CSV table of C-alpha atoms in Angstrom, one decimal:
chain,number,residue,atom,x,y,z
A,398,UNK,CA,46.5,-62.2,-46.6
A,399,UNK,CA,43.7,-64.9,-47.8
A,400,UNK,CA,41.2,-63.9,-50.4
A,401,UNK,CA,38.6,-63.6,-48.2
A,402,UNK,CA,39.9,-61.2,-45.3
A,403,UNK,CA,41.3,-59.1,-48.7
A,404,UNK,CA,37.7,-59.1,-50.4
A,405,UNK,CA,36.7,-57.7,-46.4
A,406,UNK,CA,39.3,-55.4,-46.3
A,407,UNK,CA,38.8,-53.6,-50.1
A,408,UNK,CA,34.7,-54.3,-48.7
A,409,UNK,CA,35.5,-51.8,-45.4
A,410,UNK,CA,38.0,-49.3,-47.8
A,411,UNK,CA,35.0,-49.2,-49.7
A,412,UNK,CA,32.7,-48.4,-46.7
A,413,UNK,CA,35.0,-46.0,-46.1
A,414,UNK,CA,34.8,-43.8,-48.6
A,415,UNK,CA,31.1,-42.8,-48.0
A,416,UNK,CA,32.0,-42.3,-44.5
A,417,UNK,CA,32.1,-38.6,-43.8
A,418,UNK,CA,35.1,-38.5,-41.4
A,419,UNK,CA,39.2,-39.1,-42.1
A,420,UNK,CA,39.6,-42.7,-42.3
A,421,UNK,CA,43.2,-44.5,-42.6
A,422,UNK,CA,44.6,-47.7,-42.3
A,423,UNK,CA,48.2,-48.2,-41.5
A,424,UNK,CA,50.1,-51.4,-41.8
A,425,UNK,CA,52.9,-52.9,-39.1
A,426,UNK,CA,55.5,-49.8,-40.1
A,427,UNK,CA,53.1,-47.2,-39.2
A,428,UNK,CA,52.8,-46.7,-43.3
A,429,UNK,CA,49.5,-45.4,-44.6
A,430,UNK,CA,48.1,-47.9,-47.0
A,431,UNK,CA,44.7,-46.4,-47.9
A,432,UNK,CA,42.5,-43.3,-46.9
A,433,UNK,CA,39.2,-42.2,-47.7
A,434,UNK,CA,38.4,-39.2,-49.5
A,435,UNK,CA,37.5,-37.2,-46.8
A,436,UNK,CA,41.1,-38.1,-45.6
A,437,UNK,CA,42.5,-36.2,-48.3
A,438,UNK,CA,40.9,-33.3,-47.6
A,439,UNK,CA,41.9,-33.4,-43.9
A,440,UNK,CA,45.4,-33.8,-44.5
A,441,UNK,CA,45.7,-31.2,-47.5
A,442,UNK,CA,47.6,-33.0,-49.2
A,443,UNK,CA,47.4,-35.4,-52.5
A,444,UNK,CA,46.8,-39.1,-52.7
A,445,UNK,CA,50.5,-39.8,-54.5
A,446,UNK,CA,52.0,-37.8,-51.1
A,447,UNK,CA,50.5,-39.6,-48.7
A,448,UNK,CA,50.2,-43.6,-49.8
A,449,UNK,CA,53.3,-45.6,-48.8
A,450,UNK,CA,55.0,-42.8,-46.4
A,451,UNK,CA,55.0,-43.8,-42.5
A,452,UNK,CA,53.2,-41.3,-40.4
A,453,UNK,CA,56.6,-39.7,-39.0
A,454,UNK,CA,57.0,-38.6,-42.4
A,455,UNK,CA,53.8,-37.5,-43.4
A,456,UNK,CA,53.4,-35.4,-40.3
A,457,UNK,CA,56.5,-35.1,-38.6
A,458,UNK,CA,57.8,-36.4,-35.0
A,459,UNK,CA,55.8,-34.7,-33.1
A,460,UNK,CA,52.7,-36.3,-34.3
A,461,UNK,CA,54.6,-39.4,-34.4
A,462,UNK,CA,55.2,-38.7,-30.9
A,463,UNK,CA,52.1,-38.5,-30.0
A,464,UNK,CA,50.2,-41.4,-31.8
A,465,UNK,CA,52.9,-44.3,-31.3
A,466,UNK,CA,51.2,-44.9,-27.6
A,467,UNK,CA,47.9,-45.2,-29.3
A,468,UNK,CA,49.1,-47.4,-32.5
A,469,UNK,CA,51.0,-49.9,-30.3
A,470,UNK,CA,48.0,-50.7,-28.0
A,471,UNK,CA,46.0,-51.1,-31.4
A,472,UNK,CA,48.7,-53.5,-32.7
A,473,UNK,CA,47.9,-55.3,-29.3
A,474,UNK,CA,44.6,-55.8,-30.6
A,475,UNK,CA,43.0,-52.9,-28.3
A,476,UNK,CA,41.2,-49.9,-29.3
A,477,UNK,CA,43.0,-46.6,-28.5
A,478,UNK,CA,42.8,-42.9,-29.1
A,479,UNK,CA,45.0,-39.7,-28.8
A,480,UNK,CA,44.6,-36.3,-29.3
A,481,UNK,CA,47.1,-33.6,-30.9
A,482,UNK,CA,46.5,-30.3,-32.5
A,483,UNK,CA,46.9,-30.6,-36.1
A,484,UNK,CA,49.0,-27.8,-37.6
A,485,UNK,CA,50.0,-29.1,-41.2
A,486,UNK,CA,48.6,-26.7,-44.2
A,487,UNK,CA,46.8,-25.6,-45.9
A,488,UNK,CA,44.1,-26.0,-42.9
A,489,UNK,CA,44.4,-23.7,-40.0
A,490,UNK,CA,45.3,-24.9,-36.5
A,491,UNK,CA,42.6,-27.3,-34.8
A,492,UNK,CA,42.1,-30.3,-32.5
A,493,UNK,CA,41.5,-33.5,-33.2
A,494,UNK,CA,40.9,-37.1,-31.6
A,495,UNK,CA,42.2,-40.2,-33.4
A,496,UNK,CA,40.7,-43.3,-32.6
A,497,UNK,CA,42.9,-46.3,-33.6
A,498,UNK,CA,41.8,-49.8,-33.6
A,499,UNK,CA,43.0,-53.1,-34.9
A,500,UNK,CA,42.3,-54.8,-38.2
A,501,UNK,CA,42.6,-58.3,-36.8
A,502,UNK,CA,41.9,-61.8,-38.4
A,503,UNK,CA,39.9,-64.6,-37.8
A,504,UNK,CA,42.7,-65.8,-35.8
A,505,UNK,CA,43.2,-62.8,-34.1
A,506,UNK,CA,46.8,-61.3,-35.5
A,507,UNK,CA,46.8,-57.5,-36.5
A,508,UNK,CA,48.0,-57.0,-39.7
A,509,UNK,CA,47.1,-53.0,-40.1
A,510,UNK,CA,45.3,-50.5,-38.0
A,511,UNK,CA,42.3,-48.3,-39.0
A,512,UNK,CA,42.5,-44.3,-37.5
A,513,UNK,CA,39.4,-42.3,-37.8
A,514,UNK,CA,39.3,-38.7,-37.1
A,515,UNK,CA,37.4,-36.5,-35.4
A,516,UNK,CA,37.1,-32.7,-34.9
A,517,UNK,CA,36.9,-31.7,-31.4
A,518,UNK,CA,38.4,-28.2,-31.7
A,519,UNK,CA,35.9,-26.3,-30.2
A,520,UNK,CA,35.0,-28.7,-27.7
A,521,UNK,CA,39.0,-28.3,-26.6
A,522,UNK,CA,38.7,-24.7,-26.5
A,523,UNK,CA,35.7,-24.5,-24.2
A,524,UNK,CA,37.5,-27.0,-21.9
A,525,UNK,CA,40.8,-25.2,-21.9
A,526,UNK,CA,38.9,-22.0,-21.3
A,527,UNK,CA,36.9,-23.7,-18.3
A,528,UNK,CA,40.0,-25.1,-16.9
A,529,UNK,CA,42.2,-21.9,-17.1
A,530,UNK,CA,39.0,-20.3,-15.6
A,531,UNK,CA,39.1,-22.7,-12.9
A,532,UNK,CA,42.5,-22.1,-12.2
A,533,UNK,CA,41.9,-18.3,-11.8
A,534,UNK,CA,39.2,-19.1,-9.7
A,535,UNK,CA,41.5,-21.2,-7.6
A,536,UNK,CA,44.3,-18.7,-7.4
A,537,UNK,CA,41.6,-16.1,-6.3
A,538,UNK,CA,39.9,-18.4,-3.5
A,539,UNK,CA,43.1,-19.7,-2.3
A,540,UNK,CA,44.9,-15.2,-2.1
A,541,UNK,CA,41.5,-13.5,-1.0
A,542,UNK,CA,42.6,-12.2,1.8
A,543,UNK,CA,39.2,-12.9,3.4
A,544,UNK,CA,38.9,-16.4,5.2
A,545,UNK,CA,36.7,-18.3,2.7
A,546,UNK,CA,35.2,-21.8,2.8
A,547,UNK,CA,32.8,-24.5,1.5
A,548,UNK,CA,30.7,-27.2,4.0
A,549,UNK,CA,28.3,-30.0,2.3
A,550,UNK,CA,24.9,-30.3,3.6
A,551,UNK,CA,26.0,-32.4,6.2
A,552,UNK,CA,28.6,-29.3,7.4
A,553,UNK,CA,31.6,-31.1,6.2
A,554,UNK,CA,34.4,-28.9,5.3
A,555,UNK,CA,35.0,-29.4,1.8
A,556,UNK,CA,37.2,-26.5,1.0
A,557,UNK,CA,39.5,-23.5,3.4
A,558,UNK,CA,41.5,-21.5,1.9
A,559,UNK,CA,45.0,-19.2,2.7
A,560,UNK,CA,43.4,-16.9,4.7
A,561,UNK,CA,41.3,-19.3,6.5
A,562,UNK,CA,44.2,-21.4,7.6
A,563,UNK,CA,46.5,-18.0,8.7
A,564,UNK,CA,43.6,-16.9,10.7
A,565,UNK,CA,42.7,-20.2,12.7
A,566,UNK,CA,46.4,-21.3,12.9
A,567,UNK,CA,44.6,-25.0,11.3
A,568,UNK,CA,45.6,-26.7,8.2
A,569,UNK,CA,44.0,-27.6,5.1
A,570,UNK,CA,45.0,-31.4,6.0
A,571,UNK,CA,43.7,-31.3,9.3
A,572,UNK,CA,40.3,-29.2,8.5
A,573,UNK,CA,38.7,-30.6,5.0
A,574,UNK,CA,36.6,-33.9,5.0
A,575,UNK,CA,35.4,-33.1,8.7
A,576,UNK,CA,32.9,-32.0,10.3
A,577,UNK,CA,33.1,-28.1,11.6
A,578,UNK,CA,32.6,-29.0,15.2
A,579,UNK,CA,35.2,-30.7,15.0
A,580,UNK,CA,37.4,-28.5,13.6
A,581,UNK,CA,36.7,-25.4,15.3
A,582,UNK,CA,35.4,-27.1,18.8
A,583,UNK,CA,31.5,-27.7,19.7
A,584,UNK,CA,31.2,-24.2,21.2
A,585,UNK,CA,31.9,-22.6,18.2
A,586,UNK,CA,29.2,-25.1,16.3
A,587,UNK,CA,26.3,-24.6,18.5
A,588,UNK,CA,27.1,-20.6,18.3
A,589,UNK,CA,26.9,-20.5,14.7
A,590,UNK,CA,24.6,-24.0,14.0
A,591,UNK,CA,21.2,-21.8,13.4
A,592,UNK,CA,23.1,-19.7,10.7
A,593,UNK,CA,24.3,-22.7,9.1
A,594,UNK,CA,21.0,-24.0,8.7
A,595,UNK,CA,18.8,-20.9,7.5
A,596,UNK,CA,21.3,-20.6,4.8
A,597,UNK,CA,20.9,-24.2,4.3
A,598,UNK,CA,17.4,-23.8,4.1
A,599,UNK,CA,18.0,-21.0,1.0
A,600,UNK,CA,18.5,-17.9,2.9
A,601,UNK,CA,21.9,-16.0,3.2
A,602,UNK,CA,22.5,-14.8,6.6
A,603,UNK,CA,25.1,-12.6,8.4
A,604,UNK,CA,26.5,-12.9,12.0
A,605,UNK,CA,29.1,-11.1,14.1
A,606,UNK,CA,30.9,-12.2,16.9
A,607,UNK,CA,34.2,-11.9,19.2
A,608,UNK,CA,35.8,-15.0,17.9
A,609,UNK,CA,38.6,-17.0,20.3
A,610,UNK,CA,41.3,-19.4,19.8
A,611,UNK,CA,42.4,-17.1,16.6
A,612,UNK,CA,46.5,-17.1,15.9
A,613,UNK,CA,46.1,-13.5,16.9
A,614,UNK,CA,44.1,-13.3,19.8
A,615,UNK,CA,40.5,-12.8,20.3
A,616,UNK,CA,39.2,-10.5,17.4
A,617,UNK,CA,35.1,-9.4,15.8
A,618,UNK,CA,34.5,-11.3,13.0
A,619,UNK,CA,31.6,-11.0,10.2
A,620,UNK,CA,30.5,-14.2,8.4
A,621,UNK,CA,28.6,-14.7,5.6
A,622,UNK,CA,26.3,-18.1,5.3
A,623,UNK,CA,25.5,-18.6,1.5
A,624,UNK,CA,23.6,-21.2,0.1
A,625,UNK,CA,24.9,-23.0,-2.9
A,626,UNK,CA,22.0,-24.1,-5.1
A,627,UNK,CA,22.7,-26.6,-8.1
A,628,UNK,CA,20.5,-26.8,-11.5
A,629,UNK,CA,17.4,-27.7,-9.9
A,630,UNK,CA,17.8,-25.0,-6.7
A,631,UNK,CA,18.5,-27.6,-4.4
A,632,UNK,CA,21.0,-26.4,-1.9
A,633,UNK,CA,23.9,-28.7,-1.9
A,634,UNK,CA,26.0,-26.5,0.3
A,635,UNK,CA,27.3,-23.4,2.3
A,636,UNK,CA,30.1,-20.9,1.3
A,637,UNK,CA,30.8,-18.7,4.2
A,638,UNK,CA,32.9,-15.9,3.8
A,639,UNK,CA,34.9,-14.3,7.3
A,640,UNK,CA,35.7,-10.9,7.0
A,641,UNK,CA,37.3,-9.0,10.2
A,642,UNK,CA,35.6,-6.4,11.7
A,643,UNK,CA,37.7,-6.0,15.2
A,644,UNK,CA,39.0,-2.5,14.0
A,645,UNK,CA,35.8,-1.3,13.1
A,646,UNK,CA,33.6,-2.5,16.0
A,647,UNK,CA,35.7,-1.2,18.4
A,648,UNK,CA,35.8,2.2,16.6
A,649,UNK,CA,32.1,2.5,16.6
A,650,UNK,CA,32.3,0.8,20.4
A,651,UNK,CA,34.2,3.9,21.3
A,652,UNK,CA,31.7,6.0,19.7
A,653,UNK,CA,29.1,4.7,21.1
A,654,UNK,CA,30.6,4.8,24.7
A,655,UNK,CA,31.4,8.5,24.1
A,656,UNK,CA,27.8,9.3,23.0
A,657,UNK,CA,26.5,7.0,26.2
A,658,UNK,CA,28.6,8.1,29.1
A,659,UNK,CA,31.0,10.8,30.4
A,660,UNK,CA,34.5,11.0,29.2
A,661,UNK,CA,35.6,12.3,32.8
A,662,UNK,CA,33.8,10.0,34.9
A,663,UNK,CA,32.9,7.2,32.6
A,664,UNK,CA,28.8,7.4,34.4
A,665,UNK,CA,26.5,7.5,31.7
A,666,UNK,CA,25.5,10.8,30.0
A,667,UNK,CA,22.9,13.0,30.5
A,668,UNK,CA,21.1,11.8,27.3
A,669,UNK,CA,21.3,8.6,28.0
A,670,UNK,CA,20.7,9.0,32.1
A,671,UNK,CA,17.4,10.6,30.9
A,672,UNK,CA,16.7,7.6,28.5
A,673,UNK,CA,17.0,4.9,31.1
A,674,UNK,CA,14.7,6.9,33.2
A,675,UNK,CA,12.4,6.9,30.6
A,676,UNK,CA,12.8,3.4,30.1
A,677,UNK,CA,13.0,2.1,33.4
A,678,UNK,CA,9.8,4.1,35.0
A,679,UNK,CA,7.5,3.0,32.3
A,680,UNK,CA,6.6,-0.2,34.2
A,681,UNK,CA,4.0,0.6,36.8
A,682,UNK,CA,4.9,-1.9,39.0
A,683,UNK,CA,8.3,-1.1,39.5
A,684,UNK,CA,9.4,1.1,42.4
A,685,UNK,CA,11.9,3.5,41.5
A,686,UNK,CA,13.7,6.7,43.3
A,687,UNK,CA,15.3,9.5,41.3
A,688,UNK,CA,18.3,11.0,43.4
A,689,UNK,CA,19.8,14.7,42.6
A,690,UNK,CA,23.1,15.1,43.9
A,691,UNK,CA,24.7,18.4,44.2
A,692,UNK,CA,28.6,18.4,45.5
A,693,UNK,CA,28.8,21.0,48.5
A,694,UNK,CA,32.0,23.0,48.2
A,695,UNK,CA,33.2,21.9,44.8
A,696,UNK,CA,34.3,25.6,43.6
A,697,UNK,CA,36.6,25.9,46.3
A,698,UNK,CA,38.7,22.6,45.6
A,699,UNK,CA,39.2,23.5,41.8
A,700,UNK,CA,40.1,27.1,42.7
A,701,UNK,CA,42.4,26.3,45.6
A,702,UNK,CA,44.0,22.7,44.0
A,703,UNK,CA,43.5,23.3,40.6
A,704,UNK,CA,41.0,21.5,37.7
A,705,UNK,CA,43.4,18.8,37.5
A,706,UNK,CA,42.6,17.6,41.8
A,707,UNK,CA,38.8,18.7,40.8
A,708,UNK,CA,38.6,16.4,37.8
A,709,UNK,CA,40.0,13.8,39.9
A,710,UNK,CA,37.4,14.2,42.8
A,711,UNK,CA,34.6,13.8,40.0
A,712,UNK,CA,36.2,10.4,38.9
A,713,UNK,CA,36.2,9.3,42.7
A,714,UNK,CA,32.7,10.7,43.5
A,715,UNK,CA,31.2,8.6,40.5
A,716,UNK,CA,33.2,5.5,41.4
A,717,UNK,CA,31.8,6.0,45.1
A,718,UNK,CA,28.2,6.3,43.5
A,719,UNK,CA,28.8,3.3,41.2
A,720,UNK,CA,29.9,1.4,44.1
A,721,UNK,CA,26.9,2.0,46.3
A,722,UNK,CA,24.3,0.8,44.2
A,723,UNK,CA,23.7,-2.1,42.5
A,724,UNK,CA,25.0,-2.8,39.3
A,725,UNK,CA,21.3,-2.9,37.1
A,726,UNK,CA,20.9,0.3,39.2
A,727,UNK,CA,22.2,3.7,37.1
A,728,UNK,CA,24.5,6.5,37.5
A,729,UNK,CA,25.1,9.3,35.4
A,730,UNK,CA,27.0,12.8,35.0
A,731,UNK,CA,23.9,15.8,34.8
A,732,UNK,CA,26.5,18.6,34.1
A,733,UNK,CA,29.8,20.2,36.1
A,734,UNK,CA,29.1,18.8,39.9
A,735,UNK,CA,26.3,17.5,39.8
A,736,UNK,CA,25.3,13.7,39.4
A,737,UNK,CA,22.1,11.4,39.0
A,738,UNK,CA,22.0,8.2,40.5
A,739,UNK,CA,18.0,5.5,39.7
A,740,UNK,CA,17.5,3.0,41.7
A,741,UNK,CA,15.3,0.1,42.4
A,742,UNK,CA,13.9,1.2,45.8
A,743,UNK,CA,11.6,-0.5,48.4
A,744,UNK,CA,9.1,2.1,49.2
A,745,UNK,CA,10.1,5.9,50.7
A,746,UNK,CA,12.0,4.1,53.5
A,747,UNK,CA,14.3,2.1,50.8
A,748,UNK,CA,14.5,5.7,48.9
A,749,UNK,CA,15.7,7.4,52.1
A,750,UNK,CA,18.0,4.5,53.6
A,751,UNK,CA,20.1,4.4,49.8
A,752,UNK,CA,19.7,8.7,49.9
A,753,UNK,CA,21.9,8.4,53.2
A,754,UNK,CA,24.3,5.5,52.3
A,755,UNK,CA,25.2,8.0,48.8
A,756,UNK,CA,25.7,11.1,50.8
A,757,UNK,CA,28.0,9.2,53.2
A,758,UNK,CA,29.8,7.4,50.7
A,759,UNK,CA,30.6,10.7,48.7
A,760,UNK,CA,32.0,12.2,51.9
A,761,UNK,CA,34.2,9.4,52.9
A,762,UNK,CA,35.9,9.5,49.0
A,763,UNK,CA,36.2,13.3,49.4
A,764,UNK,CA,38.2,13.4,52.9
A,765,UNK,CA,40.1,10.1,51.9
A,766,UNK,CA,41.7,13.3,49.1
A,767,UNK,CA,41.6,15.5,52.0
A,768,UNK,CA,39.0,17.2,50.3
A,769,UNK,CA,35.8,19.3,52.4
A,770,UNK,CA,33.5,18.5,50.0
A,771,UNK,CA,30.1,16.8,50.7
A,772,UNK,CA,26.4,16.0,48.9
A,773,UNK,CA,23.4,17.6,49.0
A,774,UNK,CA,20.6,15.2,47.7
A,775,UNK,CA,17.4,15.7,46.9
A,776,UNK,CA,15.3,12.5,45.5
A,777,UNK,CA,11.8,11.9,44.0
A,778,UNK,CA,9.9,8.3,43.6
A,779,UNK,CA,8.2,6.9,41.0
A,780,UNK,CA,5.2,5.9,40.3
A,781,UNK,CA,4.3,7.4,43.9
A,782,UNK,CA,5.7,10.9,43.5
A,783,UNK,CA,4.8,11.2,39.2
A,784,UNK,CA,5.4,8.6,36.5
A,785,UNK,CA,6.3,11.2,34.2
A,786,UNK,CA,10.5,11.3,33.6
A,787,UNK,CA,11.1,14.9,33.1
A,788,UNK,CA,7.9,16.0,36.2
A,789,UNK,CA,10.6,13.1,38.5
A,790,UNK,CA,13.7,14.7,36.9
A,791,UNK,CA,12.0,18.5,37.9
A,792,UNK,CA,10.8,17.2,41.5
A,793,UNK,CA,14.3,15.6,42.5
A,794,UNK,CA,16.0,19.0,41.5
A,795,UNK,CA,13.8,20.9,43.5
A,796,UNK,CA,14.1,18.6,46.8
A,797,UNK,CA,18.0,19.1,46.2
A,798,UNK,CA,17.5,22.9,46.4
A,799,UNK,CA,15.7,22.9,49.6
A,800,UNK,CA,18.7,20.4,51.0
A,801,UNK,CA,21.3,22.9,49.8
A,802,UNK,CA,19.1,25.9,51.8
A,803,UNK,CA,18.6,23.9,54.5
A,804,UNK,CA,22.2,23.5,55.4
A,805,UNK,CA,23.9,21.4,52.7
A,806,UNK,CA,25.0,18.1,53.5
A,807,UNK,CA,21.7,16.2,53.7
A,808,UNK,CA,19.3,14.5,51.6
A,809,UNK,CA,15.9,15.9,51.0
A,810,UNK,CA,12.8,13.7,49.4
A,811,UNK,CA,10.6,15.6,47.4
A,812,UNK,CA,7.6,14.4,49.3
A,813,UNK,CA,8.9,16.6,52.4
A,814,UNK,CA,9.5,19.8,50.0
A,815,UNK,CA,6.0,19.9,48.7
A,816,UNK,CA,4.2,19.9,52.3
């Protein structure tokens, strides 16, 4: 080595010492031939212990291991670094990053490498702990059993997990990186679209549907649109979250069917009957007709066949009714034999045309079962007759009193009965 590039070298040892952090040169055998004071302290150990000895012996192979990547590139005259977790006494366990770089001539050759050290423990901890959060975050997305996933603000799919793929019967390969239409078909994007963008305007929003094209089979689904806001609550995204529904929607379907109609004959309630009246009438300039209908001869076909041919003749009689009106039109079960059928009606002619066409129908259904049963009807209009539901309900009944006195088997208007 010339004078000069030794007076540099003993200059930088000198520099060196000042220097807060663990400073070492190392010559072409890997053997330490200075360190700084604060070197000493690092390592533990005396000066005597550590001048002349290679790092291998020093610190053992497994540091050797890990810093004879970073030394060669440095002997190659580029700056390298590695990290390991010191564990030699009488220091506790902590990591550290070792920069190594050359000590090169004028001309360039690499007679020694300098290592400075650096404490990073803490900063190692946080990003082990963020990592093996991440990967518990990870294992949780991917085994949620509730279909999850993450679109950008242009609805690219970013992220699907487990349950999203079992549910949709569509990969992870063939869904991420497009865009959801066309992923889940352009029906299924203009259905959900407006969801997708209140969330991405910063609101979450919820939205049930009968989803198709599942692996199995049509089934009521509940997503969840949340916005995902970075640092500056911008939304950068949408997280929605799929949770099935089927079993309970059709639960409280059947619930709501047995509060709305008649478990025998499936017409609507009386409850509700007297709802849709109420509903329905409220318009002024709507004509509607009421109709009471009475079975004539009922008693004696469930005590001569039996409740089981009775029930049966209900179930036909409502069918008939259903089937001779028009489907906005209602029908509905008032109690035992006796049904209510509100119609749109074209004056007292229209009233008294549809009055006939019921009682006929529910005769022909009753001697197709070889059955002598037949209607007595009596009906009521609105607005002409009363606008009022329960005055219309009240007039109806009476009219289908004065049919059943005056013979049976005939429709009566209420308009006749009060004359």
């Amino acid at each position: 080595m010339s004078n000069s590039l030794n007076a540099q070298t003993l200059h930088i040892e000198r520099l060196a010492d000042v220097v807060v952090l663990p400073i070492g040169r190392w010559d072409a055998n890997a053997r330490l031939v200075f360190c700084n004071a604060p070197y000493l302290a690092w390592s533990g150990r005396p000066r005597e212990q550590l001048i002349g000895g290679t790092l291998e012996e020093i610190y053992g192979a497994k540091a050797w291991a890990a810093a004879k990547p970073a030394f060669e590139s440095a002997f190659r005259g580029e700056i390298s670094s590695y990290e390991r977790l010191l564990t030699h006494a009488p220091h506790p366990q902590r990591w550290a990053r070792v920069q190594v770089f050359p000590d090169a001539d004028e001309a360039g050759s690499v007679a020694s490498v300098f290592t400075i050290a650096t404490d990073i423990h803490e900063d190692i901890v946080a990003r082990d702990a963020l990592i093996a959060a991440r990967k518990r975050l990870d294992r949780f997305t991917e085994n949620i059993p509730s279909p999850l996933a993450y679109l950008d603000r242009d609805c690219i799919l970013r992220f699907v997990n487990k349950a999203w793929t079992t549910l949709t019967g569509i990969s992870a390969d063939m869904a991420v990186g497009r865009h959801v239409s066309a992923v889940r078909g352009e029906a299924s994007w203009l259905e959900q679209q407006p969801y997708y963008e209140k969330a991405l305007a910063g609101g979450p929003v919820h939205f049930s549907r009968l989803v198709y094209g599942l692996v199995d089979g049509p089934r009521w689904m509940r997503t969840s649109y949340v916005p995902d806001f970075d640092e500056l609550g911008s939304v950068i995204g949408v997280y929605t979250v799929t949770t099935d529904v089927h079993d309970l929607t059709v639960t409280q379907e059947k619930l709501r069917r047995s509060v709305e109609r008649d478990a025998l004959t499936d017409t609507l309630s009386r409850h509700t009957m007297m709802s849709f009246i109420e509903c329905s009438i409220a318009d002024p300039n709507l004509e509607y007709a009421l109709f009471f209908i009475d079975l004539d001869g009922f008693k004696a076909v469930n005590d001569e066949k039996g409740h089981h041919v009775g029930d049966r003749l209900l179930a036909d009689v409502a069918a008939a009714l259903r089937g001779a009106v028009r489907a906005e039109d209602a029908v509905g079960r008032f109690g035992g034999d006796e049904f209510l059928v509100l119609a749109r009606v074209n004056g007292q002619a229209g009233a008294e045309a549809l009055a006939e066409h019921l009682r006929v129908s529910i005769t022909a259904v009753a001697q197709a079962a070889g059955n002598k049963v037949s209607a007595s009807i009596g009906y009521a209009l609105a607005p002409a007759d009363t606008r009022d539901p329960m005055q219309l309900l009240h007039h109806a009944d009476e009219a289908m009193y004065i049919a059943k006195r005056e013979g049976k088997n005939r429709a009566m208007p209420w308009a006749s009965a009060k004359s």
